Coordinates of C-alpha atoms in Angstrom, one line a residue:
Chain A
X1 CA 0.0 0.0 0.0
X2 CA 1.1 3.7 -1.0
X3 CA 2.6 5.8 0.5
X4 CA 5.4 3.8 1.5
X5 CA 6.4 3.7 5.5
X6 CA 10.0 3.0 6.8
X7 CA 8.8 -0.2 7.6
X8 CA 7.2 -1.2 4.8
X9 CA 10.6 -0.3 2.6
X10 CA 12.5 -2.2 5.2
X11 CA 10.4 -5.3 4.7
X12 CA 11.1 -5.5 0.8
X13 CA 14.2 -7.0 -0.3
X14 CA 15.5 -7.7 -4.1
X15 CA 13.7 -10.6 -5.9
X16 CA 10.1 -9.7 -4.1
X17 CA 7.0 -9.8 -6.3
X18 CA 4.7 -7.4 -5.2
X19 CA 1.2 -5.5 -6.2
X20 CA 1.1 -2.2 -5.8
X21 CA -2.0 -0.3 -4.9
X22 CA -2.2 3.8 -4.0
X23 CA -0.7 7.1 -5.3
X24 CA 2.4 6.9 -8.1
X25 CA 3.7 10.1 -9.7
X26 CA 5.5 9.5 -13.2
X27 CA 8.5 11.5 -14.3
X28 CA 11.5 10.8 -16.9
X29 CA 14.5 12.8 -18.4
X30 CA 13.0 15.8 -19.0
X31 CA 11.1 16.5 -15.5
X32 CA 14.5 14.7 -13.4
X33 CA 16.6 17.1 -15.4
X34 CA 14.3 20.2 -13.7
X35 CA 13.8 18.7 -10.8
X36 CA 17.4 18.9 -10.6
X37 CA 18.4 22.0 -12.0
X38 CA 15.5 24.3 -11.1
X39 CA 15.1 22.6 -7.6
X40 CA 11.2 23.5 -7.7
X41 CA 10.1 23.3 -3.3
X42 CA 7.6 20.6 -2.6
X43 CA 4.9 23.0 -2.1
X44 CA 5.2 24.4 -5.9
X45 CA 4.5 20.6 -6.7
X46 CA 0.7 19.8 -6.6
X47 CA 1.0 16.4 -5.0
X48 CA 2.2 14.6 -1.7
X49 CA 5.3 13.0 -2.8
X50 CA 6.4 11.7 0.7
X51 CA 6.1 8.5 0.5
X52 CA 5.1 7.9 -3.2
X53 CA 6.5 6.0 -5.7
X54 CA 8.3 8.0 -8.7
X55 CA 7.1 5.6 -11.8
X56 CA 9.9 6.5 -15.1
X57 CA 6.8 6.2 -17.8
X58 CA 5.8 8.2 -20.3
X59 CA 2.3 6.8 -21.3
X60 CA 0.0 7.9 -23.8
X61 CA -2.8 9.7 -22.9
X62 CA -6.5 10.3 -24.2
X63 CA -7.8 13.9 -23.1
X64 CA -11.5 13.2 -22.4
X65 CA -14.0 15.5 -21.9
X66 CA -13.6 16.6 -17.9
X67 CA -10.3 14.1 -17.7
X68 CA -7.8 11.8 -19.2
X69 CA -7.9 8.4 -20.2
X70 CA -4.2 6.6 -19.9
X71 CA -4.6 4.4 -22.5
X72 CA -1.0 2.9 -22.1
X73 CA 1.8 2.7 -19.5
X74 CA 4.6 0.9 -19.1
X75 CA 8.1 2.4 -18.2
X76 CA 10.8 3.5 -19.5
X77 CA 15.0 3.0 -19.6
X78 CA 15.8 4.2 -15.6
X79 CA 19.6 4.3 -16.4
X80 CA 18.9 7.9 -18.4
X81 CA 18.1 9.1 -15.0
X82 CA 20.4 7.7 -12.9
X83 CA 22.5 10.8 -12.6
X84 CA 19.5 12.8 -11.3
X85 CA 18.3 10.4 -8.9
X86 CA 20.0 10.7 -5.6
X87 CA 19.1 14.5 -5.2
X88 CA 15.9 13.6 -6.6
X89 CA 15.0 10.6 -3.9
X90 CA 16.7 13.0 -1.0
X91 CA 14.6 16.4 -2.0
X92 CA 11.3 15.0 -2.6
X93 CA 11.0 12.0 -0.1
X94 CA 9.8 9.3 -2.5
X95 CA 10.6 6.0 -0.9
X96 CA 10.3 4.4 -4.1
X97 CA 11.5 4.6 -7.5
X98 CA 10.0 2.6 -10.6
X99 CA 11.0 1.5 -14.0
X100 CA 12.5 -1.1 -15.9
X101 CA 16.5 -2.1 -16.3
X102 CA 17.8 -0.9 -13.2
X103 CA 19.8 1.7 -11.9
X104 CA 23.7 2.3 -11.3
X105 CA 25.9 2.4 -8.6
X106 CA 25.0 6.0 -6.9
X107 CA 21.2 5.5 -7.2
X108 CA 21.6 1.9 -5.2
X109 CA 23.6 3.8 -2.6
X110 CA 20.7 6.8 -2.6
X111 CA 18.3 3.6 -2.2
X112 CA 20.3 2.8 1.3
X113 CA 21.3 6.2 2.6
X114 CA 17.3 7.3 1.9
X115 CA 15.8 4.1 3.1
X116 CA 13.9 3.7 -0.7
X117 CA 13.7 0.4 -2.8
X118 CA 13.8 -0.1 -6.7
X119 CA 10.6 -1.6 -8.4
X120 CA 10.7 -3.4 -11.4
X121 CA 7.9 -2.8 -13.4
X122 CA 7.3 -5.2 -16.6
X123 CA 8.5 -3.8 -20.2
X124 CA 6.3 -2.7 -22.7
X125 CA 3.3 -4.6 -20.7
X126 CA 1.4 -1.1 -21.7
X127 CA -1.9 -2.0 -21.8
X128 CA -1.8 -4.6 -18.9
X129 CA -0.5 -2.0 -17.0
X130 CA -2.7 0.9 -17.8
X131 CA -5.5 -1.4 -16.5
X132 CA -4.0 -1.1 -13.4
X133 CA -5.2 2.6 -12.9
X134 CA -7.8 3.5 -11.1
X135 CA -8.1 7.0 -11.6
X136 CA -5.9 10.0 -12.5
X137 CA -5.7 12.7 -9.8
X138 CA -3.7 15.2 -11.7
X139 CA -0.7 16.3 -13.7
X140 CA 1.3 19.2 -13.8
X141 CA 4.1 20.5 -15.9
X142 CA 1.8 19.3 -19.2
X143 CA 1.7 22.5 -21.2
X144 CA 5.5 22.8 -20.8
X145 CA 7.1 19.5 -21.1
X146 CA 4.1 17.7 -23.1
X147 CA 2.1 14.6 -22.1
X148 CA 5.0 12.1 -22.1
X149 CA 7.0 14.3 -19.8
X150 CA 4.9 15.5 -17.8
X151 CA 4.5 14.5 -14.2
X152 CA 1.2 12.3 -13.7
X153 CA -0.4 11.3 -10.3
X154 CA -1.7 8.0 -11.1
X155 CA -4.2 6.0 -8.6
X156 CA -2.9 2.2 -9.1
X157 CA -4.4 -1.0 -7.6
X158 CA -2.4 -4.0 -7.9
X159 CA 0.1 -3.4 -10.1
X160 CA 2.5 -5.9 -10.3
X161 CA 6.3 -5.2 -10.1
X162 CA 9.4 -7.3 -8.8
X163 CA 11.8 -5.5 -6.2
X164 CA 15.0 -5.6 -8.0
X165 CA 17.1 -3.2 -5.6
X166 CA 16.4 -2.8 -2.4
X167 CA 17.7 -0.9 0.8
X168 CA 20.2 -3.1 2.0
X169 CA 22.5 -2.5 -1.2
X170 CA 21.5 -5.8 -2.8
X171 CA 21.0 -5.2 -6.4
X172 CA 19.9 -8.2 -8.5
X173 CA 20.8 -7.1 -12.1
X174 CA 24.5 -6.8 -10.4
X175 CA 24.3 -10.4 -9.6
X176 CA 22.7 -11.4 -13.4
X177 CA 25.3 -9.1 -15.0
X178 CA 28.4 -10.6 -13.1
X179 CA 27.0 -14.2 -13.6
X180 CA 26.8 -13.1 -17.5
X181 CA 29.9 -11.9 -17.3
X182 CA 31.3 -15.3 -16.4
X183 CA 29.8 -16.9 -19.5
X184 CA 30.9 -14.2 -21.8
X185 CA 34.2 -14.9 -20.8
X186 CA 34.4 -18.0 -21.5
X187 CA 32.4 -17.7 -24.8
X188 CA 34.8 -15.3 -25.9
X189 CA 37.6 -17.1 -24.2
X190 CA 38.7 -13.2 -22.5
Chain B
X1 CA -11.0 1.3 -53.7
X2 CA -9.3 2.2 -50.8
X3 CA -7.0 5.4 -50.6
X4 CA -3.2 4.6 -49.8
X5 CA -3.1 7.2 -47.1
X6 CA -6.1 5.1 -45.4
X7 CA -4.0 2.0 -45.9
X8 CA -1.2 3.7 -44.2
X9 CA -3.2 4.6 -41.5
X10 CA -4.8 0.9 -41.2
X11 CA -1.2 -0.5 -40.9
X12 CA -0.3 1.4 -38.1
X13 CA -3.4 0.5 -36.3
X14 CA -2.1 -3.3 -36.5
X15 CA 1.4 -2.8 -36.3
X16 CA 1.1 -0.9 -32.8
X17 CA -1.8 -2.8 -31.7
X18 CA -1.7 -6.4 -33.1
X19 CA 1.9 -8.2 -32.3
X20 CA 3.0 -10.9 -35.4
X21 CA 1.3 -14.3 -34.6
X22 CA 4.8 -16.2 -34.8
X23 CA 6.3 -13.9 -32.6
X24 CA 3.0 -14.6 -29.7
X25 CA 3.4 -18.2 -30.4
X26 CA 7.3 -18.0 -29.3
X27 CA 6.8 -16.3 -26.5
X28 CA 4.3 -18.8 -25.4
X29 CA 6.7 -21.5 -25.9
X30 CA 9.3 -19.9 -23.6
X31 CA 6.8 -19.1 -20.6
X32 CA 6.5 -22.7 -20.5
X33 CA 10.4 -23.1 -20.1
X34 CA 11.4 -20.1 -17.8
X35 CA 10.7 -19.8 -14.2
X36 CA 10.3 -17.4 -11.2
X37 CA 10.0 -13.8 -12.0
X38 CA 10.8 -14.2 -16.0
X39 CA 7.8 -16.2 -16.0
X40 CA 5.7 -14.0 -14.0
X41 CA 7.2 -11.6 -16.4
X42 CA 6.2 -13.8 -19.3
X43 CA 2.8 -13.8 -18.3
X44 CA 2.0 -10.3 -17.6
X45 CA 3.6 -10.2 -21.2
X46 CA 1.4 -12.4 -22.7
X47 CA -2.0 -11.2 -21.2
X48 CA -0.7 -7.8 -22.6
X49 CA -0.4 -8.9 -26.2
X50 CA -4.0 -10.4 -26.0
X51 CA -5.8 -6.9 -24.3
X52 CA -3.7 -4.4 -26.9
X53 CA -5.3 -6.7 -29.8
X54 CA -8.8 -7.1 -28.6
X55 CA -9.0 -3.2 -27.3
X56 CA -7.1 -1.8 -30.1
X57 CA -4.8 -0.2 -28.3
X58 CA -0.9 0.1 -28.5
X59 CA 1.2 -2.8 -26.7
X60 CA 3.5 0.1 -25.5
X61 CA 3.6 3.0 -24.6
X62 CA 6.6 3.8 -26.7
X63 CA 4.8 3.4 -30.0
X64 CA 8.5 4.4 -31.4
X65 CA 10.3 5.6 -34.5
X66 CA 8.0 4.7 -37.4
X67 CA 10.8 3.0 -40.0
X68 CA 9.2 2.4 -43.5
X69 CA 10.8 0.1 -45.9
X70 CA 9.3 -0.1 -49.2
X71 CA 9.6 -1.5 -52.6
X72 CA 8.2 0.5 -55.4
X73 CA 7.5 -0.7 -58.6
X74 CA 8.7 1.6 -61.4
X75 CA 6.5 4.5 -62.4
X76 CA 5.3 5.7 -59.0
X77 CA 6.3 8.5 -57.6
X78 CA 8.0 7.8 -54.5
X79 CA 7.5 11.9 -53.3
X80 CA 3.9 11.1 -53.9
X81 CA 4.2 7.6 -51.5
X82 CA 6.3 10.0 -48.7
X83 CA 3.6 12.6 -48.3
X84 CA 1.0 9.8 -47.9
X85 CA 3.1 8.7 -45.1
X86 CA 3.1 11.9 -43.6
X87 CA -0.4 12.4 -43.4
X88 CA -1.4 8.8 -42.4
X89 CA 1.5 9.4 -39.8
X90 CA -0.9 13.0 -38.2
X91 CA -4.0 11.2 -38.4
X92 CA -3.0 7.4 -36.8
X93 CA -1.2 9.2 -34.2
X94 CA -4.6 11.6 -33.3
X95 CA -6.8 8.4 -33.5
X96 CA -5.3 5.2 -32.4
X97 CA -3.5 6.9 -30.9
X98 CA 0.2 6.8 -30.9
X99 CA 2.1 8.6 -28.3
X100 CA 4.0 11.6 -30.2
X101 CA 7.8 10.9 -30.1
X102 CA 9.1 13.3 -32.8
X103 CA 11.1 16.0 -30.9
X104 CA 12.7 19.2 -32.2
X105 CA 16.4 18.9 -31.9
X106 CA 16.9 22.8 -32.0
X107 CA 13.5 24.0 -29.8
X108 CA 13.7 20.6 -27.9
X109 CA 9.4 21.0 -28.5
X110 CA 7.7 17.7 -29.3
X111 CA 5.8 18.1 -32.8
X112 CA 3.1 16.6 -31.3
X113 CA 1.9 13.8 -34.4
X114 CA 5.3 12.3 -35.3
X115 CA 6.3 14.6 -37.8
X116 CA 9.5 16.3 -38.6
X117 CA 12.6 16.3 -39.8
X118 CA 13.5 13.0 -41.1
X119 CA 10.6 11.6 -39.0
X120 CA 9.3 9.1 -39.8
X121 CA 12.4 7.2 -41.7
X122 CA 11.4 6.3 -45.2
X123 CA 13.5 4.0 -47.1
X124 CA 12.0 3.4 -50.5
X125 CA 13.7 1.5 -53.7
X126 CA 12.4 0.6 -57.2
X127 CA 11.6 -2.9 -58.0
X128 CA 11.2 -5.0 -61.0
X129 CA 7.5 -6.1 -60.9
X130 CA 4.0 -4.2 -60.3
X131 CA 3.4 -5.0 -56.5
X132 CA 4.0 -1.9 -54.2
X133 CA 5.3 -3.2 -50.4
X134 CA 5.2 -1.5 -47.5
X135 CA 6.5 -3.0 -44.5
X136 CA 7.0 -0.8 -41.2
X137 CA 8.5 -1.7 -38.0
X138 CA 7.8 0.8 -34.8
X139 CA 10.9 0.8 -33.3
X140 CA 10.9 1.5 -29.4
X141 CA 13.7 3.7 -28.6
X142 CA 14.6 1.2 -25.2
X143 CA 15.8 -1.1 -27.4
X144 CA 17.3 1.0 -30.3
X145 CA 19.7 2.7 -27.6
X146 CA 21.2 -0.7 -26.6
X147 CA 22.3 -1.3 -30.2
X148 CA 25.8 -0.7 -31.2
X149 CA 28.5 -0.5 -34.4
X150 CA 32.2 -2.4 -34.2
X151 CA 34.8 -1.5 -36.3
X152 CA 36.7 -4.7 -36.4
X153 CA 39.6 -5.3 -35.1
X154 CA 39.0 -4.7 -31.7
X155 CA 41.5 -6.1 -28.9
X156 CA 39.9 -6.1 -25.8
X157 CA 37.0 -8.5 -26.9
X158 CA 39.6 -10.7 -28.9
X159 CA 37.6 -9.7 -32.1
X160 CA 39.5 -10.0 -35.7
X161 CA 38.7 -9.2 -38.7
X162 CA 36.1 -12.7 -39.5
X163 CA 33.0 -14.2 -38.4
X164 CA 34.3 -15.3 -34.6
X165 CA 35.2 -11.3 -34.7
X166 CA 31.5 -10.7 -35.6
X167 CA 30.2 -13.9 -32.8
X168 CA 32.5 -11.6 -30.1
X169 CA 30.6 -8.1 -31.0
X170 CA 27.3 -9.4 -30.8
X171 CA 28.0 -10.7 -27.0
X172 CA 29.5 -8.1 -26.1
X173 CA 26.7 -5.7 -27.0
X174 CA 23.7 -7.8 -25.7
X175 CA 26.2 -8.8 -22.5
X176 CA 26.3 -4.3 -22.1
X177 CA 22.7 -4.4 -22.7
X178 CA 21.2 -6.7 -19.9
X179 CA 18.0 -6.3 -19.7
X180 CA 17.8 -2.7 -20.2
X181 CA 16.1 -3.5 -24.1
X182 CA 13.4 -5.4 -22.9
X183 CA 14.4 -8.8 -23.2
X184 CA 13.7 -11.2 -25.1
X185 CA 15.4 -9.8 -28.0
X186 CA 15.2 -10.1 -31.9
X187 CA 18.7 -9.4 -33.4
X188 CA 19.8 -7.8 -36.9
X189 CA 23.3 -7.5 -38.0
X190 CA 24.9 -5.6 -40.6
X191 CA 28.3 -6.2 -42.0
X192 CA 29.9 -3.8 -44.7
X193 CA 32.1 -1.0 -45.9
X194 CA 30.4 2.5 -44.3
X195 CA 28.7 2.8 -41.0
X196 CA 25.6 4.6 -43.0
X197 CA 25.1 1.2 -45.2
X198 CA 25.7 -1.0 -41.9
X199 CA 23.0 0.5 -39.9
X200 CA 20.6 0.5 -42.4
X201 CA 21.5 -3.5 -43.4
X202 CA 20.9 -4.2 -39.6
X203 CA 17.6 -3.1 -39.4
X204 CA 16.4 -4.4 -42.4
X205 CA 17.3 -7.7 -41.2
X206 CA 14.4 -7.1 -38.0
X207 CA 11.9 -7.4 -40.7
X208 CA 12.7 -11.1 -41.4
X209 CA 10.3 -13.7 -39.6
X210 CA 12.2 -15.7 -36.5
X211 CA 12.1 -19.2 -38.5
X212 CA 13.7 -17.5 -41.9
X213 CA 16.5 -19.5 -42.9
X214 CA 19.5 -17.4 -44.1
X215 CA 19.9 -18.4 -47.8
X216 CA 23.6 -18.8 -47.6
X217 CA 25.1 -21.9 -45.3
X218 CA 27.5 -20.1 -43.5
X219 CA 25.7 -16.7 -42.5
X220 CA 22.9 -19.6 -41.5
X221 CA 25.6 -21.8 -39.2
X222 CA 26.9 -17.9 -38.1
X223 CA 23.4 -16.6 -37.0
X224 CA 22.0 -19.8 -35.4
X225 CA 25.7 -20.4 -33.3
X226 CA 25.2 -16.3 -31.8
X227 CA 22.1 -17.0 -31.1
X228 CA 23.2 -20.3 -28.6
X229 CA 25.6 -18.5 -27.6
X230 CA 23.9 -15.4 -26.4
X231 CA 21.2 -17.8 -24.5
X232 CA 24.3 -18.9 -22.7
X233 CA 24.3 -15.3 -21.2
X234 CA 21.5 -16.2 -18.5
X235 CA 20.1 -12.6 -18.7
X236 CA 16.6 -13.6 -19.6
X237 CA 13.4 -12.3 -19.9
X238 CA 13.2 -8.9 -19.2
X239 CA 16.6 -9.4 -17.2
X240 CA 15.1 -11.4 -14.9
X241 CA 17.7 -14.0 -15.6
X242 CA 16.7 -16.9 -17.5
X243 CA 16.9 -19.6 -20.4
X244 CA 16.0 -16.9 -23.3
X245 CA 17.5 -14.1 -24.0
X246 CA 17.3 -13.6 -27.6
X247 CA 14.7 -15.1 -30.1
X248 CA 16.2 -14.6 -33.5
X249 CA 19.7 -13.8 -35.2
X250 CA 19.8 -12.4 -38.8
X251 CA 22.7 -11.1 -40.7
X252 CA 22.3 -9.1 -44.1
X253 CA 26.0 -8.6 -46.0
X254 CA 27.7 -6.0 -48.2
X255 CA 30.8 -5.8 -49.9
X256 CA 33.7 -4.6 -47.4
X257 CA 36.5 -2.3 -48.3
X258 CA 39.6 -4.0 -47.6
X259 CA 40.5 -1.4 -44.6
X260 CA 36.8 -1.3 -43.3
X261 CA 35.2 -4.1 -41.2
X262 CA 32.0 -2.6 -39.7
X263 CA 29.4 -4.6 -37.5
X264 CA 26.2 -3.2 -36.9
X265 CA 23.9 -4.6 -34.3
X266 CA 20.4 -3.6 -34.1
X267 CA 17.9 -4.8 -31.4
X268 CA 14.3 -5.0 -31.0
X269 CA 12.1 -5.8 -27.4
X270 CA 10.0 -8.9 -27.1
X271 CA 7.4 -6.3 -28.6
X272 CA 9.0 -6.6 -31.8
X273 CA 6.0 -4.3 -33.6
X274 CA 6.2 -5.1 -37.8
X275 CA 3.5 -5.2 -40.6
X276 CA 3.5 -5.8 -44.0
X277 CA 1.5 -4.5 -46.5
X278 CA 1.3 -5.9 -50.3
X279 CA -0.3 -3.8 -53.2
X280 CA -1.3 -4.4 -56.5
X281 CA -0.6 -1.4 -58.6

C-alpha cells in the first residue's frame, strides 16, 4: 500500500513480487533534469510526494472531456536518470522509484542512505499495465514538457512489479550481469 | 477502392496494436520453459499482447520511430508515396493513438503527431514487378539505444577481422545491454564497408520472420551459433535471468573495403511491432 512507510521499505528485499495499490507520480529525463536543476520546493508541486513511488513512464494519454484516459503505461529505460536520482529521492522524499533495467551504482547507494527500494515494473506490458489505474488525480508541468514528460499522479491498484534493488544495497541485475559476465568470458575465451 | 493514405493509416493500427502471430506463439513456448519472475514476467507479457489486440490499443507505450521500408514498382512517384506517409502518420497518431515521439532537436518541443525532420524514416527502392510493399517496424527507442556498431579489429574483446570477430561483438553488445532493451530480444546485424550502409542492413534484417533460414550456409551456421551463444548469457526475460535471451539472429552482408570491417547490431524488445502490406498497382 502507497505511500510507503520506513517499515514497509525495510520489509522488501531484491527478488520480491509485489502489487502495488495507491498514489504513483510519473517523471522521466526531462522533469529529473528540472527537478534537478530548477530545484522547484515541494509546495510548488501539486501532490504529496512523501512517500510515493516516482514511476519512469511516459504513457499515452487520451484527453476526455472533464479528464484523461491513460490508454497505455509501461516504463521507461531508468539508467537515463540515474545521474539525477540521488538528489531527486533525497529532496522529494519518494521512498520508491519505478521503471524497468535498473539503476547504477550512486542510485543503489541513494536507495540505502534514503531508506527507498527499486521496483521493477514489466517492459512494454502497456496495456496490462494501464489497466492497473484507477483513476488520474492530476498532472502538472503538461503544457511545458508535453504529455510524455509530464508528471502524472496516477491511482494504481495492484500493479505488479518485482523489487529488484532494495535498501540493504542488494541489487539483482548486479548479480545477473556478473554471472553473465562469467559466460561471456568464456564464450569469448577473455 | 481504398486510398493509400487510409491504408497507411490501417497498418499502423495493427502494427502498434496487433503483435506478429509467430512472434505470440514463441513467446508462449518460452513461458512454458522459464521460471520465477521471467515467468511471471512472461505472463504479464502475454496477457498484454491479447488486451492491446482485442482493445485496439498500442502494446506500448513507446509506439517508437516509425521505419518504412518499401519497394516501389517503377513509375510511382516515390515523393507522392512520402507525403502519404506523412499524413497517415498525423492522423494514426490523433486516432489510435500513438504517443507523439518526434522531438525538435533545436526548440527541444515535441511536434506533437510524429512529424519532422526526417521523421518518420522512409526507405523506398524501385523494383522489377507491379506489387507496391510496405512493411513498417515501430521501433521502441529502449531497445534502439542498446544497439551498437564495431569496427573490427578490436582487442579487448579478442575480435579479428572474420566471423568469430562478428560472434564476439554481438555478445558483447547484448552482455552491455542486460535487460535494459526489454528482453527477449530479436537481433539484426549488418556487415559492410560505411557505418551509413551497416546500420541500415541491420535493421532491415528485424523485418525477417524468426524461422527464416538465411539463404547462404555459412551466415545460417553464423546466426544460429550467436544465437546459442547469447542464451548462454542467462540474462533472460526482461533481465530477470533466464533460459532466453534472444529469439532470432539475422545477418544481411555488403561488400567490405579492404581497410573497413564494420558490425552493426540492431535490437528490438520482445514487442517486436512489424507489418506488411502488399499492393497491386
Amino acid at each position: 500500500m502507497l505511500p510507503l512507510k520506513e517499515k514497509d521499505v525495510l520489509s522488501l528485499h531484491a527478488g520480491d513480487f509485489v502489487l502495488l495499490t495507491g498514489l504513483i507520480v510519473t517523471g522521466r529525463d526531462k522533469l529529473h533534469k528540472f527537478l534537478v536543476k530548477e530545484k522547484p520546493s515541494r509546495k510548488e508541486i501539486p501532490f504529496d510526494l512523501q512517500g510515493s513511488v516516482l514511476y519512469h513512464c511516459g504513457p499515452v494519454v487520451r484527453k476526455k472531456a472533464n479528464n484523461y484516459e491513460i490508454i497505455a503505461c509501461g516504463p521507461t529505460t531508468s539508467i537515463r536518470v540515474d545521474m539525477y536520482e540521488p538528489e531527486v529521492i533525497f529532496r522529494y522524499g519518494f521512498k520508491g522509484i519505478m521503471g524497468k533495467g535498473g539503476m547504477g551504482e550512486q542510485t543503489l547507494n541513494a536507495l540505502k542512505v534514503n531508506h527507498c527500494v527499486y521496483f521493477h515494473a514489466i517492459g512494454g506490458a502497456a496495456v496490462y499495465l494501464a489497466e492497473r489505474i484507477k483513476r488520474v488525480v492530476g498532472v502538472w508541468k503538461l503544457e511545458e514538457f508535453g504529455i510524455a514528460e509530464a508528471m502524472w499522479a496516477l491511482e494504481i491498484d495492484n500493479f505488479p512489479a518485482i523489487v529488484t534493488m532494495d535498501s540493504y544495497g542488494k541489487n539483482l541485475h548486479n548479480t545477473i550481469e556478473k554471472k553473465s559476465y562469467e559466460e561471456l568470458r568464456k564464450l569469448i575465451k577473455l | 477502392m481504398l486510398k493509400l493514405r487510409d491504408i497507411l493509416v490501417e497498418l499502423y493500427r495493427e502494427t502498434a496494436t496487433s503483435l506478429p502471430y509467430e512472434i505470440e506463439t514463441k513467446l508462449k513456448k518460452i513461458f512454458k520453459i522459464e521460471n520465477s519472475n521471467a515467468k511471471e514476467a512472461l505472463k504479464v507479457i502475454l496477457e498484454n499482447i491479447k488486451m492491446a489486440r482485442e482493445f485496439e490499443k498500442p502494446i506500448c507505450q513507446d509506439t517508437g520511430v516509425p521505419i518504412f521500408f518499401i519497394k516501389a514498382p517503377f513509375g510511382i512517384s516515390h515523393n507522392y508515396i512520402k507525403n502519404e506517409i506523412i499524413k497517415a502518420t498525423r492522423i494514426a497518431t490523433r486516432n489510435i493513438p500513438l504517443r507523439a515521439n518526434a522531438v525538435d532537436v533545436l526548440t527541444d518541443k515535441n511536434s506533437g503527431d510524429n512529424t519532422g525532420i526526417g521523421f518518420p524514416v522512409i526507405y523506398i527502392e524501385e523494383v522489377n514487378n507491379s506489387k507496391l510493399i510496405i512493411e513498417l517496424i515501430l521501433k521502441g527507442s529502449g531497445s534502439e539505444n542498446i544497439g551498437q556498431i564495431y569496427k573490427l579489429p578490436i582487442q579487448e574483446i579478442g575480435a579479428e577481422r572474420d566471423f568469430d570477430g562478428v560472434r564476439k561483438c554481438v555478445l558483447d553488445a547484448i552482455y552491455k545491454a542486460q535487460g535494459r532493451g526489454c528482453p527477449p530480444y530479436f537481433i539484426g546485424i549488418g556487415i559492410g564497408a560505411t557505418k551509413d550502409q551497416v546500420t541500415r542492413l541491420s535493421k532491415e534484417q528485424l523485418l525477417r520472420e524468426i524461422e527464416d533460414k538465411n539463404k547462404n550456409s555459412l551466415l545460417d551456421a553464423l546466426e544460429k551459433k550467436i544465437l546459442k551463444d547469447i542464451n548462454k548469457l542467462g540474462i533472460g526475460p526482461m533481465g530477470f535471468k533466464g533460459k532466453t535471451t534472444a529469439l532470432a539472429v539475422k545477418i544481411g552482408i555488403n561488400h567490405r573495403h579492404p581497410a573497413s570491417y564494420f558490425v552493426d547490431v540492431s535490437i528490438s524488445c520482445w514487442a517486436h511491432r512489424k507489418s506488411k502490406v502488399i499492393l497491386k498497382i
